[in-house]
Coordinates of N, CA and C in Angstrom, one line a residue:
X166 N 11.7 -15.4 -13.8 CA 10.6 -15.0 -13.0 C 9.8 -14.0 -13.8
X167 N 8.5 -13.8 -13.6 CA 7.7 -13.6 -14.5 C 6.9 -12.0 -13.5
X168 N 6.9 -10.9 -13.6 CA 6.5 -9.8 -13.0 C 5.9 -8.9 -13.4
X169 N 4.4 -8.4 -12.5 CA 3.7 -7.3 -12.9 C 3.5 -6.3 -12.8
X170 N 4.0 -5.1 -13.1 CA 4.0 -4.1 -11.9 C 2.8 -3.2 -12.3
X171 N 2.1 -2.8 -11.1 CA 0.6 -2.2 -11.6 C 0.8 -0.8 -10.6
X172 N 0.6 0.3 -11.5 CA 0.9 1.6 -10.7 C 0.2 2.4 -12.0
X173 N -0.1 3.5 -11.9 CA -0.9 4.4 -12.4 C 0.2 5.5 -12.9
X174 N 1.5 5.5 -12.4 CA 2.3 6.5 -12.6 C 3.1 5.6 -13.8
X175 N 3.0 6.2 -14.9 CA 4.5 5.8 -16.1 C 5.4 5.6 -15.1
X176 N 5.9 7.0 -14.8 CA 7.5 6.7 -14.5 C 7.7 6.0 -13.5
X177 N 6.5 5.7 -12.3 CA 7.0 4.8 -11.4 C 7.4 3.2 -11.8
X178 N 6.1 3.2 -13.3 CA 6.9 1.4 -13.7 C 7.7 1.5 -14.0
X179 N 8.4 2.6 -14.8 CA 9.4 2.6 -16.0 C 10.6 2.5 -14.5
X180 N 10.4 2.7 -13.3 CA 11.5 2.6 -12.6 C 11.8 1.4 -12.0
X181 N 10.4 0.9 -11.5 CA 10.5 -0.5 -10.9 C 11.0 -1.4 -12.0
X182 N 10.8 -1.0 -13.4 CA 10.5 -1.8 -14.3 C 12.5 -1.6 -14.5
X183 N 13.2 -0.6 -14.5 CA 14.6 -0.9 -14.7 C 15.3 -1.8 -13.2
X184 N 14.7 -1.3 -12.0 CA 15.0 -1.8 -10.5 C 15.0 -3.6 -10.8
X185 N 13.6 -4.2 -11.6 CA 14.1 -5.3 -11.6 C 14.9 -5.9 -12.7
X186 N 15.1 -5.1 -13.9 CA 15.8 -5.2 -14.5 C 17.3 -5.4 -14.2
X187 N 17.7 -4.3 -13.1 CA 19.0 -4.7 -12.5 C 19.4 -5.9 -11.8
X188 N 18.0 -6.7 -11.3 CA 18.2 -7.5 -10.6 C 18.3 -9.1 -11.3
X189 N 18.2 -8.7 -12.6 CA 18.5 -9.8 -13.2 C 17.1 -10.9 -13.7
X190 N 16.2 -10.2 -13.7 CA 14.1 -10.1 -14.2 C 14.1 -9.4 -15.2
X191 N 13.7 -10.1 -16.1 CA 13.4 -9.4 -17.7 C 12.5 -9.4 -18.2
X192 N 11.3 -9.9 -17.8 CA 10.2 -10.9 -17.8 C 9.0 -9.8 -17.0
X193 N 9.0 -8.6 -17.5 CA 8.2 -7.7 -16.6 C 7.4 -7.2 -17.6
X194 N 5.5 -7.3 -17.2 CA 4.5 -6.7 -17.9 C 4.3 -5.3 -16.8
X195 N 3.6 -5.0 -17.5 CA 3.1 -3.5 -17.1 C 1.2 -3.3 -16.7
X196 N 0.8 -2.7 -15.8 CA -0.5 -2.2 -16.1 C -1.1 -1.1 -15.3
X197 N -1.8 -0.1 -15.4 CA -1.8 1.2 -15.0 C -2.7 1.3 -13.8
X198 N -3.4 0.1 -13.9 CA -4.2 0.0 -12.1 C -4.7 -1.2 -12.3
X199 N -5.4 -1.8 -11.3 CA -6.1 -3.0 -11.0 C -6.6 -3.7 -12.1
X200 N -7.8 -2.8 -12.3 CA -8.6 -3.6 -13.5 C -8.1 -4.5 -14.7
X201 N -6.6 -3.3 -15.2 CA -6.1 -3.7 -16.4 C -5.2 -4.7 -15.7
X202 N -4.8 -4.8 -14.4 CA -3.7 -6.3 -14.3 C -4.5 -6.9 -14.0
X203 N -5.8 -7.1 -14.2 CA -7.0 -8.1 -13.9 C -6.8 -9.0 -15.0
X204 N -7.2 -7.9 -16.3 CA -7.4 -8.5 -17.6 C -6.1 -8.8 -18.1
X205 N -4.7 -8.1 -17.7 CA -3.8 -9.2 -18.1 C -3.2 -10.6 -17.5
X206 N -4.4 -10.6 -16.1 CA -3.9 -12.4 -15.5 C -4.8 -13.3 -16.5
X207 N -5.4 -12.3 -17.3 CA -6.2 -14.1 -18.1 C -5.5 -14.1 -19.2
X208 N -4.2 -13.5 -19.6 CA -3.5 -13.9 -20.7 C -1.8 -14.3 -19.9
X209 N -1.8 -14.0 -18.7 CA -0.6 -14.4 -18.5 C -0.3 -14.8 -16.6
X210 N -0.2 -15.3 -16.3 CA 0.1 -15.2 -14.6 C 1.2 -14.9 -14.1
X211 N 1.9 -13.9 -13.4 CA 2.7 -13.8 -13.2 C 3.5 -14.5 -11.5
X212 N 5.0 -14.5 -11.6 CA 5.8 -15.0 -10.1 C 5.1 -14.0 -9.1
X213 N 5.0 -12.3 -9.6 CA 4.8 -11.5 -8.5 C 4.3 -10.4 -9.2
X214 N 4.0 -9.7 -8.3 CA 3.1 -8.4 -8.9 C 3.4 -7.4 -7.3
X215 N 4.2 -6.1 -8.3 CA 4.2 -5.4 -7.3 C 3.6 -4.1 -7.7
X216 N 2.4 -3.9 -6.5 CA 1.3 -3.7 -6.8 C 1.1 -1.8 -5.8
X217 N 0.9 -0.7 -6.8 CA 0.5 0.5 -5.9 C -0.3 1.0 -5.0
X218 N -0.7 1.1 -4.2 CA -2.0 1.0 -3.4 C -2.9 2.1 -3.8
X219 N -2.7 3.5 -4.1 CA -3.6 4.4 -4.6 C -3.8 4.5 -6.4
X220 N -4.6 3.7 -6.4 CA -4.8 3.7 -8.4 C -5.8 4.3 -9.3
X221 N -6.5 5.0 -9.8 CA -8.2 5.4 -10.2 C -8.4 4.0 -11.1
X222 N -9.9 3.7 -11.1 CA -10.5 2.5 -11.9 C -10.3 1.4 -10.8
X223 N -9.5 0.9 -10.3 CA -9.4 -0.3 -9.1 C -7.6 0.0 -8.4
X224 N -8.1 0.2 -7.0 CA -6.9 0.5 -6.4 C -6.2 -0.8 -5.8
X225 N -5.3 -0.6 -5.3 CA -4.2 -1.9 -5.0 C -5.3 -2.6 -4.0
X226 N -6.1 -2.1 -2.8 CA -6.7 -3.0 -2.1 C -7.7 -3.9 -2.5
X227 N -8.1 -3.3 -3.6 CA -9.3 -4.2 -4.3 C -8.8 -5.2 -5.3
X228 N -7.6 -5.0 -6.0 CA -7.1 -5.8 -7.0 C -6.3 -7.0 -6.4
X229 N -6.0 -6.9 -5.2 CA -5.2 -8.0 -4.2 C -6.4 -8.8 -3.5
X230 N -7.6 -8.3 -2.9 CA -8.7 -8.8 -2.5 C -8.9 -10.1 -3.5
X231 N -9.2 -8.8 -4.9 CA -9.8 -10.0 -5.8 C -8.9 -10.8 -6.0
X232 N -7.9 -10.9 -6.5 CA -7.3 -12.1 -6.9 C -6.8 -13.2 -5.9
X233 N -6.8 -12.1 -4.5 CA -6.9 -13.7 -3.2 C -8.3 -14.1 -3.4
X234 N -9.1 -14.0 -3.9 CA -10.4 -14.7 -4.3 C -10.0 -15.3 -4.8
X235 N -9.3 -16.0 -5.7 CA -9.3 -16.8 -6.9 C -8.3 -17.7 -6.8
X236 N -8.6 -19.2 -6.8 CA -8.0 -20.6 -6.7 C -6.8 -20.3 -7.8
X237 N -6.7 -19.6 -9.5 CA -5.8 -19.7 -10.1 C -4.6 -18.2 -10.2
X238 N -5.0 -18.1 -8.9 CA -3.8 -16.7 -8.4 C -3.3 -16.9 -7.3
X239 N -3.4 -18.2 -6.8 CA -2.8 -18.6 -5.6 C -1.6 -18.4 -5.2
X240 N -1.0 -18.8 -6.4 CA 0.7 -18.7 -6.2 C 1.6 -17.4 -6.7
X241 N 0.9 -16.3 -6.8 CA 1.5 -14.9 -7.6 C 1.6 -14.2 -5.9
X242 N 3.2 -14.2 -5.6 CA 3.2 -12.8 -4.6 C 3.1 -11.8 -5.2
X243 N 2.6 -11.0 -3.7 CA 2.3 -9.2 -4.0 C 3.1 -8.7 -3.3
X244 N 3.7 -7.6 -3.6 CA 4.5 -6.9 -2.9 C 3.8 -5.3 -3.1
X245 N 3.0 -5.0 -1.7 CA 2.4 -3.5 -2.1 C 3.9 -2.4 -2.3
X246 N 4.0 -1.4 -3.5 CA 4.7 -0.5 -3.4 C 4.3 0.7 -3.3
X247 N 4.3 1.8 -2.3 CA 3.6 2.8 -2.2 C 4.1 3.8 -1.5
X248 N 3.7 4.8 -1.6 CA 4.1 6.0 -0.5 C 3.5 6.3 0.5
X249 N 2.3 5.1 1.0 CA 1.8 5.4 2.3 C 2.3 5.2 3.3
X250 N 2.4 6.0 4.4 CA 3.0 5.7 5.7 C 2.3 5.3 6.8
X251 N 1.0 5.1 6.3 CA 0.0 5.2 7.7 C 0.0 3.4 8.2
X252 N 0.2 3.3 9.1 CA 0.0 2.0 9.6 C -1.3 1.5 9.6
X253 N -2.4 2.5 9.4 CA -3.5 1.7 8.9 C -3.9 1.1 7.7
X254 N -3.0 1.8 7.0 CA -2.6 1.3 5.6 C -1.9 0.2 5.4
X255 N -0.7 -0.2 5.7 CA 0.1 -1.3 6.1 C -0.8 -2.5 6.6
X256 N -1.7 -2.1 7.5 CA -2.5 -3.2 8.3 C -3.5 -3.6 6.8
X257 N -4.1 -2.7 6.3 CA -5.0 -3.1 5.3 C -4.6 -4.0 4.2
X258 N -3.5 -3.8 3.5 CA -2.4 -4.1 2.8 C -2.5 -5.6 3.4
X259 N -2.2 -6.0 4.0 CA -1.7 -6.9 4.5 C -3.0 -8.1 4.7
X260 N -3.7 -7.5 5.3 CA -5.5 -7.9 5.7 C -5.9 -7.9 4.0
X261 N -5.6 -7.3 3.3 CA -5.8 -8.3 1.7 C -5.3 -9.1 1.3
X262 N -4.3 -9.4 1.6 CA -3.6 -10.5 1.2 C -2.0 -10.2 0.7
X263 N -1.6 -8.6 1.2 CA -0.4 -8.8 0.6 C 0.2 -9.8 1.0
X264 N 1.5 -10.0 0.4 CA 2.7 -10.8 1.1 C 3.7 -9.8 2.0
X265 N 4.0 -8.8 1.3 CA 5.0 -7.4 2.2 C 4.7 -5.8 1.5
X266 N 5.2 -5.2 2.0 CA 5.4 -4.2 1.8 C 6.3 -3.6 1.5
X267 N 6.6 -2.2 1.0 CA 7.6 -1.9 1.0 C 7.2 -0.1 0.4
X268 N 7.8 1.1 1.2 CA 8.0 2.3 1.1 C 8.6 3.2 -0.1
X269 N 8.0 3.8 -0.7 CA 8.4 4.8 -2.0 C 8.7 5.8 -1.1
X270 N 9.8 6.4 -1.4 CA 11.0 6.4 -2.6 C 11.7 4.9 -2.3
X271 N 12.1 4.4 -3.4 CA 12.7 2.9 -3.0 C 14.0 2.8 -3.7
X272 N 14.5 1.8 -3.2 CA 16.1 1.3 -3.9 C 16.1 0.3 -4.3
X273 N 17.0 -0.6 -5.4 CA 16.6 -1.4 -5.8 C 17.6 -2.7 -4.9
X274 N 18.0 -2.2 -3.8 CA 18.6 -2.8 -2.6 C 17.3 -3.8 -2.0
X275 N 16.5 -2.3 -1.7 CA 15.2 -2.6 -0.7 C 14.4 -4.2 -1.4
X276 N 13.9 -3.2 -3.0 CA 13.4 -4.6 -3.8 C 14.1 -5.6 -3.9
X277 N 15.0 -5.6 -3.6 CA 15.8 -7.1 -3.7 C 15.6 -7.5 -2.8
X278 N 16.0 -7.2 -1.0 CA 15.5 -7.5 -0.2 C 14.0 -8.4 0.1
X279 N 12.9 -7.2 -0.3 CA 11.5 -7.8 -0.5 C 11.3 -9.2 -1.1
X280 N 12.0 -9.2 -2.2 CA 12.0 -10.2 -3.1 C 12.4 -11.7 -2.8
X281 N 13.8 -11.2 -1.7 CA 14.2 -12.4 -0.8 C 13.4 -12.6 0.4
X282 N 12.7 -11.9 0.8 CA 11.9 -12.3 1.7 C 10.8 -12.8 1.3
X283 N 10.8 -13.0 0.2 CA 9.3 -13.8 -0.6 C 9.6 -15.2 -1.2
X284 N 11.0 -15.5 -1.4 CA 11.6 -16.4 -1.6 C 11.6 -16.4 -3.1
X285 N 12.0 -15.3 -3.3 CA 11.8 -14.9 -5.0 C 13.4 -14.3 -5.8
X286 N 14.2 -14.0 -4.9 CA 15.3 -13.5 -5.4 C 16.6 -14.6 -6.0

């Protein structure tokens, strides 16, 4: 399985990025907000993209907007990862097109979980 993880924080990929490593995904690109996992879906598509919601340059709502725009991103779930708690946030998230959610600080239990609920694990 082929995965993106787009967060603005190093060490938050560098964690998701071992989280799915434990899960047996090796196959993980990296990009620091929206824009830049824009410009790496035209070199590669990924299974999933788990995606930050607060980013500078394009934040998670707008990078999931756009690419539910687009006929050749149909098939890439998102799984928003983030530290927001506001259920207006959650509602938003979702009203772009996530597929799920899921709460920072995280376990790599939870991401597995998510994962199986995407039909990805």
């Amino acid at each position: 399985m082929q995965v993106l993880i787009v967060d603005d924080s190093r060490a938050m990929r560098m964690i998701l990025k071992k989280m799915m490593g434990e899960l047996g995904h090796k196959d993980i690109d990296e990009a620091e907000h929206g824009q830049a996992a824009l410009d790496h879906l035209e070199e590669k598509m990924p299974d999933v993209a788990l995606v930050d919601w607060n980013m500078p340059v394009m934040g998670g709502e707008e990078f999931i907007s756009t690419i539910r725009g687009r006929r050749d991103c149909d098939q890439i779930k998102v799984l928003v990862v983030t530290s927001e708690s506001n259920p207006r946030v959650v509602y938003q998230a979702l009203k772009a097109g996530a597929d799920e959610y899921a709460m920072k600080p995280l376990t790599t239990e939870v991401i597995g979980d998510k994962l199986g609920m995407l039909g990805l694990a």
